[in-house]
């Protein structure tokens, strides 16, 4: 029974990687025009279970992106506007005297949400910034000696303006190190901004709210599945060598920490999962290294070198590992599972998402798994329903590589 339940979960996750991932990005691209790469990285951070730092000028859509991410996952959202006079209790919550009983009761702070936007983080004092450290690392807050867990999954999206320094405080390295990815949205291109203006005229008074693509429980399940993505020992060594090279670089005063190594591995696992693979490849690590590691570096005074340039140089100079014959045969064995191959052959040439699950001609233990789609399944019954992305629409299947998403996706 547990094996069948696990198999259903694997198939649902695979369907999301093939269809739901694209739909999630499409809906966000309708909210923020012309910023596909920034949206992809924000979604990847969310599904990897990490925190996101957005450093950019005002008015480019930072708050809109954070709110839309919460709406896409049908999750609770709270916004904290940081100011220099804000105290730690203003965000963690505090003990309040209840008039009728005379007892002290805990009053929740704005951190009690699944997605928390910390706007202009660098305007808060060092003491208030430090209150976020426990929440970001342990997913809990301690008030009056009692530790209280935060909702799961939990994500902090922080913003800061890199060009305004009056009334701001420098973010400590310990806090920067807790963000998985740092990105910049940037100004849109002329045609994208013109398209945005056209769309703005057709919006209602409250704007368009994107329809959820997944539930909060499904978001948590995707994070759990990310942990099962295989990272070969050779690639673990490759990540370690990249991080060590940042510590030994001539222009670097403080290199990436071991937490940075873990973050790079987790981001690569998420990218592999969303690409339909059950294992990480070197390209996943190389593509994400700049976004994951650059904000963790402290450079010596050098006007001709930036953290991003250091990471690109390190990636270019570090040799990409080669896999042994045993490792290659193991990966080939995973991608040629008999059951998966029969499924791929059965589905070849079909473009209908209604056939996201095996039909009656599939192996008997999968024959009773298909059911009508439920728009918002709970964590308990999600494995018995088809995904939202499999109902009523037809799309061309992916390329040969992408259509093999079912092949041994999880070990």
Coordinates of C-alpha atoms in Angstrom, one line a residue:
X1 CA 0.0 0.0 0.0
X2 CA 2.8 2.4 0.9
X3 CA 4.6 1.5 -2.3
X4 CA 1.5 2.3 -4.4
X5 CA 1.0 5.5 -2.5
X6 CA 4.6 6.5 -3.1
X7 CA 4.3 5.6 -6.8
X8 CA 1.2 7.9 -7.2
X9 CA 3.1 10.7 -5.6
X10 CA 6.0 10.3 -7.9
X11 CA 3.7 10.4 -10.9
X12 CA 1.9 13.5 -9.7
X13 CA 5.3 15.3 -9.2
X14 CA 6.4 14.2 -12.6
X15 CA 3.2 15.6 -14.2
X16 CA 3.8 18.9 -12.4
X17 CA 7.4 19.0 -13.9
X18 CA 6.0 18.5 -17.4
X19 CA 3.0 20.8 -17.3
X20 CA 2.4 22.6 -14.0
X21 CA 5.9 24.2 -14.0
X22 CA 5.3 25.8 -17.3
X23 CA 1.8 26.9 -16.3
X24 CA 3.1 28.5 -13.1
X25 CA 5.7 30.6 -15.0
X26 CA 3.1 31.5 -17.6
X27 CA 0.7 32.9 -15.0
X28 CA 3.5 35.0 -13.4
X29 CA 4.7 36.2 -16.8
X30 CA 1.2 37.7 -17.2
X31 CA 1.7 39.7 -14.0
X32 CA 5.2 40.8 -14.7
X33 CA 5.9 41.3 -18.4
X34 CA 9.2 40.6 -20.0
X35 CA 11.1 39.1 -17.0
X36 CA 11.0 35.4 -17.7
X37 CA 14.5 34.6 -16.2
X38 CA 13.8 36.5 -13.0
X39 CA 10.4 34.7 -12.6
X40 CA 12.0 31.3 -13.3
X41 CA 14.6 31.9 -10.6
X42 CA 12.0 33.1 -8.1
X43 CA 9.8 30.0 -8.8
X44 CA 12.8 27.7 -8.5
X45 CA 13.7 29.3 -5.1
X46 CA 10.2 28.8 -3.9
X47 CA 10.0 25.1 -4.9
X48 CA 13.5 24.4 -3.6
X49 CA 12.4 25.6 -0.1
X50 CA 14.8 28.6 0.0
X51 CA 14.5 32.3 0.7
X52 CA 14.8 35.1 -2.0
X53 CA 16.6 38.5 -1.9
X54 CA 15.5 41.0 -4.6
X55 CA 17.8 44.0 -4.9
X56 CA 16.4 46.6 -7.3
X57 CA 15.1 50.1 -7.8
X58 CA 11.5 51.0 -6.8
X59 CA 8.6 50.3 -9.1
X60 CA 9.9 47.3 -11.1
X61 CA 7.5 44.7 -9.6
X62 CA 9.2 43.3 -6.5
X63 CA 6.1 43.4 -4.3
X64 CA 3.9 42.2 -7.1
X65 CA 6.2 39.2 -7.7
X66 CA 6.1 38.2 -4.0
X67 CA 2.4 38.5 -3.7
X68 CA 1.8 36.6 -7.0
X69 CA 4.0 33.7 -5.8
X70 CA 1.8 33.4 -2.7
X71 CA -1.3 33.5 -4.8
X72 CA 0.0 30.9 -7.3
X73 CA 0.5 28.5 -4.4
X74 CA -2.8 29.4 -2.7
X75 CA -0.8 30.3 0.4
X76 CA -1.1 33.0 3.1
X77 CA 0.8 36.2 2.5
X78 CA 2.0 39.0 4.8
X79 CA 4.0 42.1 4.1
X80 CA 6.3 43.9 6.5
X81 CA 7.4 47.4 5.7
X82 CA 10.7 47.9 7.5
X83 CA 11.5 51.2 9.2
X84 CA 14.4 52.3 11.4
X85 CA 12.2 52.4 14.5
X86 CA 10.8 48.9 14.1
X87 CA 11.4 46.5 17.0
X88 CA 12.0 42.7 16.9
X89 CA 8.6 42.1 18.6
X90 CA 6.9 43.9 15.8
X91 CA 7.7 41.0 13.4
X92 CA 8.0 38.0 15.8
X93 CA 5.0 38.7 17.9
X94 CA 4.8 39.5 21.6
X95 CA 3.0 38.6 24.8
X96 CA -0.1 40.7 25.4
X97 CA -2.1 41.0 28.6
X98 CA -5.7 39.7 28.1
X99 CA -8.1 42.0 30.0
X100 CA -10.8 39.5 30.9
X101 CA -8.4 36.9 32.4
X102 CA -5.4 38.9 33.4
X103 CA -3.2 36.4 31.6
X104 CA -0.4 37.0 29.1
X105 CA -1.2 35.5 25.7
X106 CA 0.9 35.3 22.6
X107 CA -0.1 37.7 19.9
X108 CA 1.1 36.5 16.5
X109 CA 3.4 38.7 14.4
X110 CA 3.5 39.0 10.6
X111 CA 6.0 36.2 10.3
X112 CA 3.1 33.7 10.8
X113 CA 2.5 33.2 7.1
X114 CA 3.7 30.9 4.4
X115 CA 5.1 33.8 2.2
X116 CA 6.4 36.8 4.0
X117 CA 7.6 39.9 2.1
X118 CA 10.1 42.0 4.0
X119 CA 10.1 45.2 2.1
X120 CA 13.2 47.4 2.3
X121 CA 15.0 45.1 4.7
X122 CA 18.0 47.3 4.9
X123 CA 16.0 50.1 6.5
X124 CA 15.5 48.0 9.7
X125 CA 18.0 48.2 12.5
X126 CA 20.6 45.5 13.1
X127 CA 18.6 44.3 16.1
X128 CA 15.4 43.9 14.1
X129 CA 17.3 42.2 11.2
X130 CA 18.7 39.7 13.7
X131 CA 15.2 38.7 14.6
X132 CA 14.8 37.2 11.2
X133 CA 17.8 34.9 11.5
X134 CA 16.0 32.2 13.6
X135 CA 12.9 32.4 11.4
X136 CA 14.9 31.9 8.2
X137 CA 17.1 29.1 9.5
X138 CA 14.9 27.2 12.0
X139 CA 11.5 28.1 10.7
X140 CA 10.5 29.2 14.2
X141 CA 10.4 32.2 16.5
X142 CA 11.2 32.4 20.2
X143 CA 9.1 34.8 22.3
X144 CA 9.3 35.0 26.1
X145 CA 11.4 31.8 26.1
X146 CA 8.9 29.7 24.2
X147 CA 9.8 28.6 20.6
X148 CA 6.9 28.5 18.2
X149 CA 7.0 27.0 14.8
X150 CA 6.1 29.0 11.7
X151 CA 3.7 27.7 9.0
X152 CA 5.2 25.1 6.6
X153 CA 6.3 25.6 4.0
X154 CA 7.8 29.0 4.8
X155 CA 9.5 31.5 2.5
X156 CA 11.0 35.0 3.1
X157 CA 11.2 37.3 0.2
X158 CA 13.2 40.4 1.1
X159 CA 13.8 43.5 -1.0
X160 CA 16.3 46.4 -0.8
X161 CA 17.1 49.4 -2.9
X162 CA 20.8 49.5 -3.8
X163 CA 20.9 53.2 -4.6
X164 CA 19.5 54.8 -1.5
X165 CA 21.7 54.8 1.6
X166 CA 20.1 57.4 3.8
X167 CA 18.4 55.8 6.8
X168 CA 19.6 52.3 5.9
X169 CA 21.7 49.6 7.6
X170 CA 24.1 47.2 6.0
X171 CA 22.9 43.7 5.8
X172 CA 25.2 41.4 7.9
X173 CA 26.9 38.5 6.2
X174 CA 25.0 36.0 8.4
X175 CA 21.7 37.3 7.1
X176 CA 22.8 37.4 3.4
X177 CA 24.0 33.8 3.7
X178 CA 20.5 32.6 4.6
X179 CA 19.1 33.7 1.2
X180 CA 19.3 30.9 -1.4
X181 CA 19.2 33.2 -4.4
X182 CA 19.7 36.9 -5.0
X183 CA 18.3 38.4 -8.2
X184 CA 17.5 41.7 -9.8
X185 CA 14.3 42.3 -11.9
X186 CA 15.5 45.3 -13.8
X187 CA 13.7 47.7 -16.1
X188 CA 11.6 46.2 -18.8
X189 CA 12.4 46.5 -22.5
X190 CA 10.5 49.2 -24.4
X191 CA 8.1 46.7 -26.1
X192 CA 7.5 44.9 -22.8
X193 CA 6.7 48.2 -21.0
X194 CA 4.3 49.2 -23.8
X195 CA 2.6 45.9 -23.5
X196 CA 2.3 46.4 -19.8
X197 CA 0.6 49.8 -20.4
X198 CA -1.9 48.2 -22.7
X199 CA -2.7 45.4 -20.2
X200 CA -3.0 48.0 -17.4
X201 CA -6.0 49.6 -19.2
X202 CA -8.0 46.4 -19.2
X203 CA -7.4 45.6 -15.5
X204 CA -10.2 45.9 -13.0
X205 CA -10.0 48.1 -10.0
X206 CA -8.4 45.3 -7.9
X207 CA -6.2 44.0 -10.6
X208 CA -6.1 40.5 -11.9
X209 CA -5.4 37.8 -9.3
X210 CA -3.7 34.8 -10.8
X211 CA -5.5 31.5 -10.3
X212 CA -3.6 29.0 -8.0
X213 CA -1.7 26.4 -9.9
X214 CA -1.0 24.3 -6.8
X215 CA -2.0 24.2 -3.1
X216 CA 0.1 24.9 -0.1
X217 CA 0.2 21.2 0.7
X218 CA 1.4 20.4 -2.9
X219 CA 4.1 23.1 -2.5
X220 CA 5.4 21.3 0.5
X221 CA 5.3 17.9 -1.3
X222 CA 7.4 19.3 -4.1
X223 CA 10.0 20.5 -1.6
X224 CA 10.0 17.1 -0.1
X225 CA 10.4 15.5 -3.5
X226 CA 13.3 17.8 -4.2
X227 CA 15.2 16.2 -1.4
X228 CA 15.0 12.8 -3.2
X229 CA 16.8 14.0 -6.3
X230 CA 20.1 12.2 -6.5
X231 CA 23.4 14.2 -6.4
X232 CA 26.4 12.0 -7.3
X233 CA 29.4 12.1 -5.0
X234 CA 31.4 13.4 -7.9
X235 CA 29.1 16.4 -8.2
X236 CA 29.3 17.0 -4.5
X237 CA 33.0 17.2 -4.8
X238 CA 32.6 19.6 -7.8
X239 CA 30.4 21.9 -5.6
X240 CA 33.0 21.8 -2.9
X241 CA 35.8 22.7 -5.3
X242 CA 33.8 25.7 -6.6
X243 CA 33.1 27.0 -3.2
X244 CA 36.7 26.5 -2.1
X245 CA 37.9 28.4 -5.2
X246 CA 35.9 31.4 -4.0
X247 CA 37.7 31.4 -0.7
X248 CA 41.1 31.2 -2.4
X249 CA 40.5 33.8 -5.0
X250 CA 42.9 36.8 -4.9
X251 CA 40.1 39.4 -5.0
X252 CA 38.0 37.8 -2.3
X253 CA 38.2 38.7 1.4
X254 CA 35.4 36.3 2.5
X255 CA 34.4 33.4 0.3
X256 CA 31.2 31.3 0.2
X257 CA 30.3 29.3 3.3
X258 CA 29.3 25.7 3.7
X259 CA 25.7 26.9 3.8
X260 CA 26.4 28.3 0.3
X261 CA 27.4 24.8 -0.8
X262 CA 24.2 23.3 0.6
X263 CA 22.1 26.0 -1.1
X264 CA 23.8 25.4 -4.5
X265 CA 23.1 21.7 -4.2
X266 CA 19.5 22.3 -3.2
X267 CA 18.9 24.7 -6.1
X268 CA 20.5 22.2 -8.5
X269 CA 18.2 19.5 -7.2
X270 CA 15.2 21.7 -7.8
X271 CA 16.3 22.5 -11.3
X272 CA 16.8 18.8 -12.0
X273 CA 13.3 18.0 -10.7
X274 CA 11.6 20.7 -12.7
X275 CA 13.6 19.5 -15.8
X276 CA 12.1 16.0 -15.4
X277 CA 15.3 14.3 -14.2
X278 CA 15.9 12.2 -11.1
X279 CA 19.6 13.3 -10.9
X280 CA 21.6 16.5 -11.0
X281 CA 24.0 17.2 -13.9
X282 CA 27.0 19.6 -14.0
X283 CA 25.1 22.1 -16.1
X284 CA 22.5 22.6 -13.3
X285 CA 25.3 23.6 -10.9
X286 CA 27.1 25.9 -13.5
X287 CA 23.9 27.7 -14.5
X288 CA 22.9 28.5 -10.9
X289 CA 26.3 29.2 -9.3
X290 CA 26.3 32.9 -10.0
X291 CA 22.8 33.4 -8.6
X292 CA 23.4 31.3 -5.5
X293 CA 27.0 32.2 -4.5
X294 CA 27.7 35.8 -5.6
X295 CA 25.9 37.6 -2.8
X296 CA 27.9 35.6 -0.2
X297 CA 31.2 37.0 -1.2
X298 CA 33.0 39.9 0.4
X299 CA 35.6 41.4 -2.1
X300 CA 38.8 43.2 -1.4
X301 CA 38.8 46.7 -2.8
X302 CA 38.9 46.2 -6.6
X303 CA 37.2 48.5 -9.0
X304 CA 37.5 46.1 -11.9
X305 CA 36.0 43.0 -10.3
X306 CA 32.4 42.2 -9.1
X307 CA 31.2 39.1 -7.2
X308 CA 29.4 37.9 -10.3
X309 CA 32.6 38.1 -12.3
X310 CA 34.5 36.2 -9.6
X311 CA 31.9 33.3 -9.7
X312 CA 32.0 33.2 -13.5
X313 CA 35.8 33.1 -13.4
X314 CA 35.7 30.3 -10.8
X315 CA 33.2 28.3 -12.8
X316 CA 35.3 28.7 -16.0
X317 CA 38.5 27.6 -14.3
X318 CA 37.2 24.7 -12.3
X319 CA 37.3 21.4 -14.2
X320 CA 34.0 19.8 -14.8
X321 CA 34.1 16.2 -13.4
X322 CA 33.7 13.2 -15.5
X323 CA 31.7 10.2 -14.3
X324 CA 33.0 6.7 -13.9
X325 CA 31.7 3.9 -16.1
X326 CA 29.8 2.5 -13.1
X327 CA 28.1 5.9 -12.5
X328 CA 27.1 6.2 -16.2
X329 CA 25.6 2.7 -16.3
X330 CA 23.7 3.4 -13.1
X331 CA 22.1 6.6 -14.6
X332 CA 21.3 4.8 -17.8
X333 CA 19.7 2.1 -15.8
X334 CA 17.5 4.6 -14.1
X335 CA 16.4 6.2 -17.4
X336 CA 15.5 2.8 -18.9
X337 CA 13.1 1.4 -16.3
X338 CA 10.9 -1.2 -18.1
X339 CA 7.7 0.2 -16.7
X340 CA 8.6 3.7 -17.7
X341 CA 9.6 2.7 -21.2
X342 CA 6.3 1.0 -21.8
X343 CA 4.5 4.1 -20.6
X344 CA 6.5 6.4 -22.8
X345 CA 5.8 4.2 -25.9
X346 CA 2.1 4.1 -25.0
X347 CA 1.9 7.9 -24.8
X348 CA 4.0 8.6 -27.9
X349 CA 2.3 10.8 -30.4
X350 CA -0.5 12.0 -28.1
X351 CA -0.9 15.7 -27.3
X352 CA -3.8 15.5 -24.8
X353 CA -3.1 16.3 -21.2
X354 CA -6.1 14.1 -20.3
X355 CA -3.7 11.2 -20.8
X356 CA -1.2 12.4 -18.2
X357 CA -1.8 9.1 -16.3
X358 CA -1.4 5.5 -17.7
X359 CA -4.6 4.1 -19.3
X360 CA -6.2 0.8 -18.7
X361 CA -3.6 -1.0 -20.9
X362 CA -0.8 0.0 -18.5
X363 CA 0.4 -2.4 -15.8
X364 CA -2.3 -3.6 -13.5
X365 CA -1.0 -1.9 -10.3
X366 CA -1.4 1.4 -12.1
X367 CA -4.7 0.7 -13.7
X368 CA -6.9 2.0 -10.9
X369 CA -4.9 5.2 -10.2
X370 CA -6.6 7.5 -12.6
X371 CA -9.5 9.6 -11.4
X372 CA -11.2 12.9 -12.3
X373 CA -9.2 16.0 -11.6
X374 CA -9.8 17.9 -8.4
X375 CA -9.0 21.6 -8.5
X376 CA -7.6 21.9 -5.0
X377 CA -6.8 18.4 -3.5
X378 CA -5.6 18.1 0.0
X379 CA -2.3 16.5 1.1
X380 CA -4.2 13.4 2.0
X381 CA -6.1 12.8 -1.4
X382 CA -3.7 14.5 -3.8
X383 CA -2.3 11.2 -4.8
X384 CA -5.7 10.0 -6.0
X385 CA -6.4 12.8 -8.3
X386 CA -5.1 14.0 -11.7
X387 CA -3.3 17.4 -11.7
X388 CA -5.1 20.6 -12.6
X389 CA -2.9 20.8 -15.6
X390 CA -4.3 17.6 -17.1
X391 CA -7.9 18.7 -17.6
X392 CA -9.5 19.9 -20.8
X393 CA -6.5 21.3 -22.7
X394 CA -4.3 20.0 -25.5
X395 CA -0.7 20.9 -25.9
X396 CA 2.2 19.5 -27.9
X397 CA 4.3 17.1 -25.8
X398 CA 7.8 18.0 -25.0
X399 CA 10.9 17.1 -27.0
X400 CA 12.3 13.6 -26.8
X401 CA 14.3 14.5 -23.7
X402 CA 11.4 16.3 -22.0
X403 CA 8.9 13.5 -22.7
X404 CA 10.9 11.1 -20.7
X405 CA 9.9 12.7 -17.4
X406 CA 8.3 9.5 -16.2
X407 CA 11.4 7.4 -16.5
X408 CA 12.5 6.4 -13.0
X409 CA 12.0 10.0 -11.8
X410 CA 12.6 9.0 -8.1
X411 CA 14.6 6.3 -6.6

